[in-house]
XYZ file of C-alpha atoms in Angstrom:
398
model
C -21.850 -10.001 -20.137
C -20.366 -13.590 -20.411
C -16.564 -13.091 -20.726
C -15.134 -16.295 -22.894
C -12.795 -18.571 -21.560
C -9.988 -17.638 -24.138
C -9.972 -13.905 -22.825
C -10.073 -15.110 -19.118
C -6.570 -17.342 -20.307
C -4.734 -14.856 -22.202
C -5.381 -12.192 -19.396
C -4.339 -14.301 -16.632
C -1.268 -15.302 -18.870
C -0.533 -11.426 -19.250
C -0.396 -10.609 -15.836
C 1.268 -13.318 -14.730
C 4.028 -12.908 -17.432
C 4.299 -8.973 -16.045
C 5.351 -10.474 -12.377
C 7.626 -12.979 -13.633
C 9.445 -9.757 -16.027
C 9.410 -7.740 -13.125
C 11.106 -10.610 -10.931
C 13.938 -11.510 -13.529
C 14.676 -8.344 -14.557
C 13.972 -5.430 -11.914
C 13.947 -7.376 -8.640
C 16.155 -10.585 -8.616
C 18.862 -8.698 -8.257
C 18.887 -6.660 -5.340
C 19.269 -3.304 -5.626
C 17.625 0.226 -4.766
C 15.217 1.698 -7.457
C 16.120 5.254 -8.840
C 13.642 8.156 -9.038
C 13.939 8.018 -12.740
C 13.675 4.189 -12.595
C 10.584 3.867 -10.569
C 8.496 7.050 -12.682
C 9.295 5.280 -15.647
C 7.702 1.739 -14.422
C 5.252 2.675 -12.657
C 4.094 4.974 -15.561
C 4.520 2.026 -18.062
C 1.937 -0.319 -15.505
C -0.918 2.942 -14.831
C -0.437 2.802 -19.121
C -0.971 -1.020 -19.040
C -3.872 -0.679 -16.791
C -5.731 2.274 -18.556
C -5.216 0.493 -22.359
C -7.049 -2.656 -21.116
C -9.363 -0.497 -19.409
C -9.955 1.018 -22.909
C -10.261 -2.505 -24.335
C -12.676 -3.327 -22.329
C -14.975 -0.174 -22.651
C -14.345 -0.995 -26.617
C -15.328 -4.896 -26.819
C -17.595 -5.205 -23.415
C -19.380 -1.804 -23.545
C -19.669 1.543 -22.061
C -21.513 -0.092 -18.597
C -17.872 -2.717 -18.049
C -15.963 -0.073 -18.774
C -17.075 2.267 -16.388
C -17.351 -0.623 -13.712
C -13.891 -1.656 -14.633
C -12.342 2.354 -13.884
C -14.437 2.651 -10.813
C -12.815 -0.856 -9.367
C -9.596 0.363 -11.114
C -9.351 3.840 -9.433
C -10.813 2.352 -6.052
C -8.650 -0.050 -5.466
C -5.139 1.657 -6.720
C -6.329 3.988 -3.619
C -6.684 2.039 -1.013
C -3.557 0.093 -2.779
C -1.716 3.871 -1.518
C -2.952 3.343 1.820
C -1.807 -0.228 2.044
C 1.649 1.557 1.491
C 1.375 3.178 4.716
C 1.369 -0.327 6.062
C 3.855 -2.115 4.124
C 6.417 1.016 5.168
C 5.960 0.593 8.903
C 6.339 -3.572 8.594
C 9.875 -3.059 6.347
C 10.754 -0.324 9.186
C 9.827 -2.049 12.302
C 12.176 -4.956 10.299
C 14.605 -2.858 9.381
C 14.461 -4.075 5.971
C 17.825 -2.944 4.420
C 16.692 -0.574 1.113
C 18.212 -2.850 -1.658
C 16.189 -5.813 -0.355
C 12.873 -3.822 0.150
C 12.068 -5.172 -3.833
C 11.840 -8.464 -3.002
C 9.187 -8.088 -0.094
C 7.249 -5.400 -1.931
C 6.653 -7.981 -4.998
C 6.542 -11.088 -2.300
C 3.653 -8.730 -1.217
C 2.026 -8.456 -4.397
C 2.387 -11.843 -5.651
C 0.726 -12.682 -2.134
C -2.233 -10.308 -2.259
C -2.413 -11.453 -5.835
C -3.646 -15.017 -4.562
C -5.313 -14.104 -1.431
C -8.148 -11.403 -3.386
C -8.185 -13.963 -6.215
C -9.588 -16.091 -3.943
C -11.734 -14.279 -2.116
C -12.779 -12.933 -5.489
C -14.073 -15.876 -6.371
C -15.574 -16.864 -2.950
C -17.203 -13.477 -2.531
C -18.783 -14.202 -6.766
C -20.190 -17.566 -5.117
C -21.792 -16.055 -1.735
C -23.389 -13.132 -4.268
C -24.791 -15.640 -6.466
C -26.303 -18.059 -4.078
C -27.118 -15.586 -1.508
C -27.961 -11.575 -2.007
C -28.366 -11.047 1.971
C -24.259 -11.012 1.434
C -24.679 -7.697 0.093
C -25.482 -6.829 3.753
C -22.210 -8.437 5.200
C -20.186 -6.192 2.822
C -22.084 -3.021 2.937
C -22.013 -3.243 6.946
C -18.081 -4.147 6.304
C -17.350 -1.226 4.378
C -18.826 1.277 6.832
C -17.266 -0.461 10.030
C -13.830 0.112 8.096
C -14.887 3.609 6.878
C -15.374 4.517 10.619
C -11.789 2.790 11.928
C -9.971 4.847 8.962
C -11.242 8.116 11.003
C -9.627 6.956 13.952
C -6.331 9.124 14.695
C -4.431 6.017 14.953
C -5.304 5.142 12.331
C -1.572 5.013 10.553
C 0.148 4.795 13.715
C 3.994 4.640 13.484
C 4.949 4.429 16.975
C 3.371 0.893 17.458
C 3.922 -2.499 16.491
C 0.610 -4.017 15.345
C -0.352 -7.304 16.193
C 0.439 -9.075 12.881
C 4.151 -7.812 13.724
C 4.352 -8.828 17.019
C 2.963 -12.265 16.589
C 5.389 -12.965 13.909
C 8.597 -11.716 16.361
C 7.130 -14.010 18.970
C 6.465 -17.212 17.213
C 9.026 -17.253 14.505
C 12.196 -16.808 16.746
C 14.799 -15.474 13.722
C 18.351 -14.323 13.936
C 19.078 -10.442 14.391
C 20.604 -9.974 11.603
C 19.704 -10.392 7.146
C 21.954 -12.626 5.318
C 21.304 -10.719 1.905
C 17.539 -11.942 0.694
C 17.830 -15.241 2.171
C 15.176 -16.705 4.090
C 17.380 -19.176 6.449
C 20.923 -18.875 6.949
C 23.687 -20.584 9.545
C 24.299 -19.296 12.910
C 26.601 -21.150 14.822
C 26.092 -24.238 13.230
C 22.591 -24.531 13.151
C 20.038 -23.524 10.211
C 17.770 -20.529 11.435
C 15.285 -17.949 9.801
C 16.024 -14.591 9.083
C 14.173 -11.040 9.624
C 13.570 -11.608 5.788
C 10.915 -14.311 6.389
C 9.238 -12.283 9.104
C 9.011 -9.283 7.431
C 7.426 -11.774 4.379
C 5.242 -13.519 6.856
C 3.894 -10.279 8.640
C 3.229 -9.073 4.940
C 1.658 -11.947 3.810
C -0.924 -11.726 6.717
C -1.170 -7.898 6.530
C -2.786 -8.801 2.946
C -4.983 -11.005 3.645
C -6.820 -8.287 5.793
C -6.564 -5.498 3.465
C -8.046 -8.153 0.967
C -11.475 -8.262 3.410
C -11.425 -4.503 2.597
C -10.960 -4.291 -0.876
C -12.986 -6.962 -2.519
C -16.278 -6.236 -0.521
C -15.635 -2.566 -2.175
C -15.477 -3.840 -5.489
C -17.734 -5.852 -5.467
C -20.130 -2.426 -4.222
C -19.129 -1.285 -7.831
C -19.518 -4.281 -10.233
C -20.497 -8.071 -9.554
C -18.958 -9.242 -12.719
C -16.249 -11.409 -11.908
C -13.635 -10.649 -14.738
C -14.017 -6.963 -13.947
C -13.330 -7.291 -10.171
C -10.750 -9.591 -11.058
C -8.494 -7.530 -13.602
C -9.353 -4.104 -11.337
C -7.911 -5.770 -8.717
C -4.868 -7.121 -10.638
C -4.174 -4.114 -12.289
C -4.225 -2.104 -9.616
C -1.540 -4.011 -7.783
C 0.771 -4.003 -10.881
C 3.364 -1.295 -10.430
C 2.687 -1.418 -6.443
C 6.598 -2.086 -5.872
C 7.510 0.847 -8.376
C 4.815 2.820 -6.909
C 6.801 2.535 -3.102
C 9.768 3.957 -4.511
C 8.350 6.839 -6.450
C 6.074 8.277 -3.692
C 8.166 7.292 -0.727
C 8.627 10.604 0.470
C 4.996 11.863 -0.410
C 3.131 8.514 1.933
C 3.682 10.851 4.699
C 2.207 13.902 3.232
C -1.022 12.521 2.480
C -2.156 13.435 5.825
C -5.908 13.650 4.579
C -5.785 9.896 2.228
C -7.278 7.811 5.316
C -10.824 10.221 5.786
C -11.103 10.609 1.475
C -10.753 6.474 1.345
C -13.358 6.623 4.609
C -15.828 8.865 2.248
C -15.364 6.375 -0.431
C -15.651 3.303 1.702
C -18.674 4.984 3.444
C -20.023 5.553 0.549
C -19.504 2.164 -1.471
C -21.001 0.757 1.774
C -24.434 2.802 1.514
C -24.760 1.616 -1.888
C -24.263 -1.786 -1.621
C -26.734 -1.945 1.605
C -29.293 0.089 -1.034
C -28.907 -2.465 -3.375
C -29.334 -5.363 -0.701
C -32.772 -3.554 0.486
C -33.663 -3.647 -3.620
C -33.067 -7.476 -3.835
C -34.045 -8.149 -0.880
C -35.355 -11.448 0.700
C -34.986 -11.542 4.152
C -38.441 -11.819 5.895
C -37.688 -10.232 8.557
C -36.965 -7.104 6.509
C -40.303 -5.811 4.938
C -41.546 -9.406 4.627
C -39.185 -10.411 2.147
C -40.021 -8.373 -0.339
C -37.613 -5.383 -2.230
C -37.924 -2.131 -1.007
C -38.184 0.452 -3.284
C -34.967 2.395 -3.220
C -32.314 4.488 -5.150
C -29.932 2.898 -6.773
C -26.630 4.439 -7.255
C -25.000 4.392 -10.913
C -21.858 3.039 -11.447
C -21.408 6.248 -13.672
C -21.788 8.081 -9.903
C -19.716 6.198 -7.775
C -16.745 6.795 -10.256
C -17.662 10.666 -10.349
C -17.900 10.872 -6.195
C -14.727 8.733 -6.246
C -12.309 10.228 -8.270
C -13.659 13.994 -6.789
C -13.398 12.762 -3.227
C -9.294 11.427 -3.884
C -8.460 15.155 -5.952
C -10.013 16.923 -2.861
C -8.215 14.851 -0.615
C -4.474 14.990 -2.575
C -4.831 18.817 -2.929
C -5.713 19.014 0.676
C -3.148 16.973 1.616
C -0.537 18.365 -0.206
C -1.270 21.939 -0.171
C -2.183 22.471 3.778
C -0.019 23.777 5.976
C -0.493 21.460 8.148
C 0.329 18.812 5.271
C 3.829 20.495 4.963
C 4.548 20.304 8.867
C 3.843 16.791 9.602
C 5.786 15.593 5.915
C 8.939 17.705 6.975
C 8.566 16.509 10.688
C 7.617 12.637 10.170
C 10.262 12.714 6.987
C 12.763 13.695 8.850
C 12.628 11.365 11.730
C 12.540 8.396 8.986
C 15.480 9.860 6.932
C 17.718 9.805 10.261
C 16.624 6.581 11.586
C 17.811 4.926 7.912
C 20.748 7.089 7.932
C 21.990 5.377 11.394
C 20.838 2.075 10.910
C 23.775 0.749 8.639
C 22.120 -2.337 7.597
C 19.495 -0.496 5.578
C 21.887 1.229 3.247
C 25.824 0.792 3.368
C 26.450 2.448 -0.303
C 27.531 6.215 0.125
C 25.966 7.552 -2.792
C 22.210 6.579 -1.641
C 23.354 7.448 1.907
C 23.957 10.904 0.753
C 21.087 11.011 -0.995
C 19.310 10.078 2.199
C 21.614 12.493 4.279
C 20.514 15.214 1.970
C 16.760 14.905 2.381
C 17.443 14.879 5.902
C 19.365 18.438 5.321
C 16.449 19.856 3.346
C 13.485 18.727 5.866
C 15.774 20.437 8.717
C 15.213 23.537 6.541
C 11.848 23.242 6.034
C 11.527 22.372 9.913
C 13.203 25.994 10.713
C 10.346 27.343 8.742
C 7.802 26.091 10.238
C 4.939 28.433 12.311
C 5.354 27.961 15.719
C 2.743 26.698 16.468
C 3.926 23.618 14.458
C 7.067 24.090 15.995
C 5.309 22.682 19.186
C 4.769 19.381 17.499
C 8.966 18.875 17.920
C 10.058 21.161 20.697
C 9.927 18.162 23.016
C 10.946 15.715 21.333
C 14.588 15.388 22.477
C 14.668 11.789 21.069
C 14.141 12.906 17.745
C 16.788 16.003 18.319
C 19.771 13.476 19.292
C 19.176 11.159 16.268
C 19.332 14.106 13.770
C 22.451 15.226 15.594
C 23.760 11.693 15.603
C 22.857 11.556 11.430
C 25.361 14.779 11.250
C 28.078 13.023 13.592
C 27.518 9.666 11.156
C 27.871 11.442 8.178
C 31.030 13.247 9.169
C 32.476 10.234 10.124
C 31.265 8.311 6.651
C 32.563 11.123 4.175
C 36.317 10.447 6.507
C 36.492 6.946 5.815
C 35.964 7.468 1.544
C 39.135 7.340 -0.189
C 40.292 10.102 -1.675
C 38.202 12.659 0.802
């Protein structure tokens, strides 16, 4: 179906209005997102996404609508897993907390243009050349199998993108609020903030390789793959906040999104073999195949993600590594100073900390192991108690 120009305009208008409302009035000035704050938003953004869902299952038919909550649901995962991502960039940075609003959206604004663009590259290649259906079927499963890789979501290590960016964009050590330059010693110099926006930047332009070859495994009309994509990136930055604690519960996310990728890729590689016209694959004809429905792939994908939540959330093994990896993050913040100074978020931090410690003496033993060694990770908790001692001292009135 032939989407009109007008509807193309005012949709383009819409979201771009919803990043410029969240800019002037949740993120220019810099502060750190409540609980209640972030629910509400990102609730408000899922809503936004699921009415013009609606809207478009009303006015362009059952078959868009379908495509468009297939591309929806697919990419707000993966979206999740980028989180992993953006988390270990901001920490390896040391982003301070208030500021963290300004990259996320930088972020978003960023992928925005980079998937728009290979949106409508990727539209192009399809239409001129159906052997591309190849390319992103065998994309999807390469990234299916590197998503099963144990490293997959590796904290410990610096990835390239990060490196590169410390090496070749020599900054100051420390943020001068959100600025990107600032003066040090009389000369003009970039900050961590431009590094962190820089390694960001280039993080999303290889998620977008991901993303829009799985799309476009669901749907090859362009308006659809566009406002899934969109939509799903709305409400990213609230999104951080809200399930900050949960990113490293999801233990399981990384083998459901390798199902899903896996099996986006086996589609699109059927449908290849159907149009086929290479003639070195059964002479250039099509080869009779299944084709999956789009009414399938939104079935398999939303049952693969609830399996993978519950699994995630509900294992043992789920609440181990949360209270373990939680706890290491909550006393690295608390001791770095320059990623939250005010004492009411630090104690808000300091108390997590406190309740993962509990949830660490309760652990089996045999996840006990997991820590026992770790005498790194038993100084810093001790040195978050000595820290917090000292902080609660220094407040008036205490």
């Amino acid at each position: 179906m032939e989407v009109p120009l007008y509807v193309w305009t005012g949709t383009v208008i819409g979201i771009v209005g919803l990043l410029v409302f969240d800019f002037f009035f949740h993120v220019r000035k810099a502060h750190t997102p409540s609980l209640r704050e972030s629910a509400i938003w990102s609730s408000i953004y899922v809503g936004i996404a699921l009415l013009f869902g609606v809207g478009v299952l009303i006015f362009g038919g059952p078959t868009m609508g379908t495509e468009y909550f297939a591309g929806y649901v697919t990419e707000k995962a993966l979206s999740v897993d980028n989180l992993f991502v953006f988390l270990i960039i901001m920490s390896s940075f040391k982003v301070p907390r208030a500021d963290q609003q300004k990259v996320l959206l930088f972020g978003i604004v960023f992928s925005l243009i980079a998937r728009t663009g290979f949106i409508f590259l990727g539209a192009a290649l399809i239409n001129s050349f159906a052997w591309v259906f190849y390319i992103f079927g065998l994309i999807l499963l390469i990234t299916a199998g590197n998503l099963l890789k144990p490293s997959s979501h590796d904290d410990d290590s610096e990835s390239v993108i990060i490196r590169l960016a410390k090496r070749f964009l020599p900054a100051s050590e420390h943020y001068d609020g959100d600025k990107l330059f600032t003066m040090e010693d009389g000369k003009r110099v970039l900050t961590p903030m431009l590094l962190v926006m820089v390694a960001i930047g280039a993080t999303d332009i290889l998620f977008a390789l991901d993303s829009i070859p799985a799309i476009f495994g669901l749907t090859q009309n362009t308006f659809i793959v566009f406002t899934a994509t969109a939509f799903s990136l709305m409400g990213l930055r609230q999104l951080f906040f809200l399930i900050d604690g949960l990113l490293d519960r999801l233990i399981y996310l990384s083998y459901g999104l390798a199902v899903i990728l896996g099996f986006i890729g086996v589609k699109l590689i059927l449908h290849a073999l159907h149009e086929n016209n290479l003639p070195f694959i059964n002479n250039g004809e099509h080869v009779s195949v299944v084709e999956i429905s789009t009414g399938l792939s939104l079935s398999v994908i939303l049952g693969v993600l609830v399996v993978t939540v519950l699994a995630s959330v509900l294992s043992p093994k789920g609440r181990a590594k949360n209270a373990i990896s939680g706890a290491k993050r909550h006393a690295a913040e608390y001791l770095d100073l320059n990623y939250e100074t005010d004492i009411t978020e630090r104690e808000k931090i300091y108390a997590r900390l406190c309740a993962e410690e509990q949830d660490l003496r309760k652990l089996p033993e045999k996840f006990k192991r997991l820590i026992r060694n770790e005498t790194e990770f038993m100084e810093m908790i001790r040195k978050a108690h000595e820290e917090h001692d000292a902080a609660l001292e220094r407040e008036p009135g205490r």
